[in-house]
């Protein structure tokens, strides 16, 4: 059983930055894609960013491209989401998840964390 634990969320003013972490236990990220998703109140869960375990490929939603960066620390078995120039519309619960392929489709992701709240005030 894989466990994913997100951390790093919080309250920040518009224009500020946060770094989210996704730590995996009982499995390494080798040969998996790790994705970040978010869900705002009253909305569906949406793709934010994903990275293949080697770091060779990344993908970003248009809404975050140029502001968010996904990265990894293999030694710590942790994936990060650096979020800069945050906007109020980035407010959501952020989740990390793993999949055997690098895709945007939620259905391909098999293990999920419980999420971390990000709130951006205007």
CSV table of C-alpha atoms in Angstrom, one decimal:
chain,number,residue,atom,x,y,z
A,1,UNK,CA,0.0,0.0,0.0
A,2,UNK,CA,1.4,3.4,-1.0
A,3,UNK,CA,1.0,6.4,1.2
A,4,UNK,CA,1.4,9.9,-0.2
A,5,UNK,CA,1.4,12.8,2.2
A,6,UNK,CA,1.2,16.4,1.1
A,7,UNK,CA,2.4,19.4,3.1
A,8,UNK,CA,3.3,23.0,2.7
A,9,UNK,CA,-0.1,24.5,2.1
A,10,UNK,CA,-1.3,27.6,3.9
A,11,UNK,CA,-2.6,31.2,3.6
A,12,UNK,CA,-0.7,33.6,1.3
A,13,UNK,CA,-1.4,36.9,-0.3
A,14,UNK,CA,-1.8,37.3,-4.0
A,15,UNK,CA,1.6,37.5,-5.6
A,16,UNK,CA,3.2,35.3,-3.0
A,17,UNK,CA,4.8,31.9,-3.1
A,18,UNK,CA,4.4,28.5,-1.5
A,19,UNK,CA,6.2,25.2,-2.0
A,20,UNK,CA,4.1,22.0,-1.6
A,21,UNK,CA,5.7,18.7,-0.9
A,22,UNK,CA,4.5,15.2,-1.6
A,23,UNK,CA,6.3,12.5,0.3
A,24,UNK,CA,5.9,8.8,-0.5
A,25,UNK,CA,6.3,5.9,1.8
A,26,UNK,CA,6.4,2.2,1.0
A,27,UNK,CA,7.3,2.9,-2.6
A,28,UNK,CA,9.7,5.0,-4.5
A,29,UNK,CA,8.7,7.2,-7.3
A,30,UNK,CA,10.8,5.1,-9.7
A,31,UNK,CA,8.9,4.2,-12.9
A,32,UNK,CA,5.9,6.3,-12.0
A,33,UNK,CA,4.6,9.7,-12.9
A,34,UNK,CA,3.7,12.0,-10.1
A,35,UNK,CA,0.9,14.5,-10.6
A,36,UNK,CA,-0.5,17.5,-8.8
A,37,UNK,CA,-4.2,18.2,-8.9
A,38,UNK,CA,-6.4,20.7,-7.2
A,39,UNK,CA,-10.0,21.1,-6.3
A,40,UNK,CA,-11.6,24.4,-5.5
A,41,UNK,CA,-14.9,24.6,-3.6
A,42,UNK,CA,-17.8,23.6,-5.7
A,43,UNK,CA,-15.6,22.5,-8.6
A,44,UNK,CA,-14.2,19.3,-9.9
A,45,UNK,CA,-10.6,18.1,-9.4
A,46,UNK,CA,-8.3,19.4,-12.1
A,47,UNK,CA,-4.9,18.7,-13.4
A,48,UNK,CA,-2.1,21.1,-12.4
A,49,UNK,CA,1.2,19.5,-13.2
A,50,UNK,CA,2.9,16.2,-13.6
A,51,UNK,CA,6.4,14.8,-13.9
A,52,UNK,CA,7.9,11.5,-14.9
A,53,UNK,CA,10.0,10.0,-12.1
A,54,UNK,CA,13.3,10.7,-13.9
A,55,UNK,CA,12.4,14.3,-14.4
A,56,UNK,CA,12.8,13.9,-18.1
A,57,UNK,CA,9.3,15.0,-18.9
A,58,UNK,CA,7.0,17.5,-17.3
A,59,UNK,CA,3.5,18.8,-18.1
A,60,UNK,CA,1.7,21.8,-16.8
A,61,UNK,CA,-1.8,23.1,-17.1
A,62,UNK,CA,-2.0,26.3,-19.1
A,63,UNK,CA,-3.4,28.2,-16.1
A,64,UNK,CA,-0.1,27.6,-14.1
A,65,UNK,CA,2.5,27.4,-16.8
A,66,UNK,CA,5.3,29.8,-16.1
A,67,UNK,CA,4.3,30.2,-12.4
A,68,UNK,CA,4.5,26.7,-11.0
A,69,UNK,CA,7.4,24.3,-11.2
A,70,UNK,CA,7.3,20.6,-10.4
A,71,UNK,CA,10.6,19.0,-9.2
A,72,UNK,CA,11.8,16.0,-7.2
A,73,UNK,CA,14.3,14.9,-4.6
A,74,UNK,CA,14.9,11.2,-5.2
A,75,UNK,CA,17.0,10.9,-2.0
A,76,UNK,CA,14.0,12.1,0.0
A,77,UNK,CA,11.4,10.3,-2.2
A,78,UNK,CA,9.6,13.6,-2.4
A,79,UNK,CA,8.1,15.6,-5.2
A,80,UNK,CA,7.6,19.4,-4.9
A,81,UNK,CA,5.4,22.0,-6.4
A,82,UNK,CA,6.8,25.4,-6.3
A,83,UNK,CA,4.1,28.0,-6.8
A,84,UNK,CA,4.9,31.6,-7.5
A,85,UNK,CA,2.9,34.6,-8.4
A,86,UNK,CA,-0.1,33.1,-6.7
A,87,UNK,CA,-3.6,34.3,-7.6
A,88,UNK,CA,-6.9,34.1,-5.6
A,89,UNK,CA,-8.1,31.6,-8.3
A,90,UNK,CA,-5.3,29.2,-7.2
A,91,UNK,CA,-7.2,28.7,-4.0
A,92,UNK,CA,-8.0,25.0,-3.6
A,93,UNK,CA,-7.1,21.8,-1.9
A,94,UNK,CA,-4.0,20.4,-3.7
A,95,UNK,CA,-3.4,16.7,-4.1
A,96,UNK,CA,-0.5,14.6,-5.3
A,97,UNK,CA,-1.0,11.2,-7.0
A,98,UNK,CA,0.9,8.5,-8.8
A,99,UNK,CA,0.3,6.9,-12.2
A,100,UNK,CA,2.1,4.4,-14.4
A,101,UNK,CA,2.1,6.9,-17.2
A,102,UNK,CA,2.4,10.6,-17.5
A,103,UNK,CA,-1.0,11.8,-18.3
A,104,UNK,CA,-3.5,14.5,-17.2
A,105,UNK,CA,-6.4,12.1,-16.7
A,106,UNK,CA,-7.4,11.6,-13.1
A,107,UNK,CA,-8.6,8.1,-13.8
A,108,UNK,CA,-5.0,6.9,-14.6
A,109,UNK,CA,-3.8,7.9,-11.1
A,110,UNK,CA,-4.0,5.1,-8.6
A,111,UNK,CA,-2.7,6.4,-5.3
A,112,UNK,CA,-3.7,9.7,-3.9
A,113,UNK,CA,-2.8,11.8,-0.9
A,114,UNK,CA,-5.3,13.5,1.4
A,115,UNK,CA,-4.5,17.0,0.2
A,116,UNK,CA,-3.2,20.3,1.6
A,117,UNK,CA,-5.2,23.5,1.6
A,118,UNK,CA,-3.9,26.5,-0.3
A,119,UNK,CA,-5.6,29.8,0.2
A,120,UNK,CA,-4.6,32.9,-1.7
A,121,UNK,CA,-6.1,36.2,-0.4
A,122,UNK,CA,-6.6,39.2,-2.7
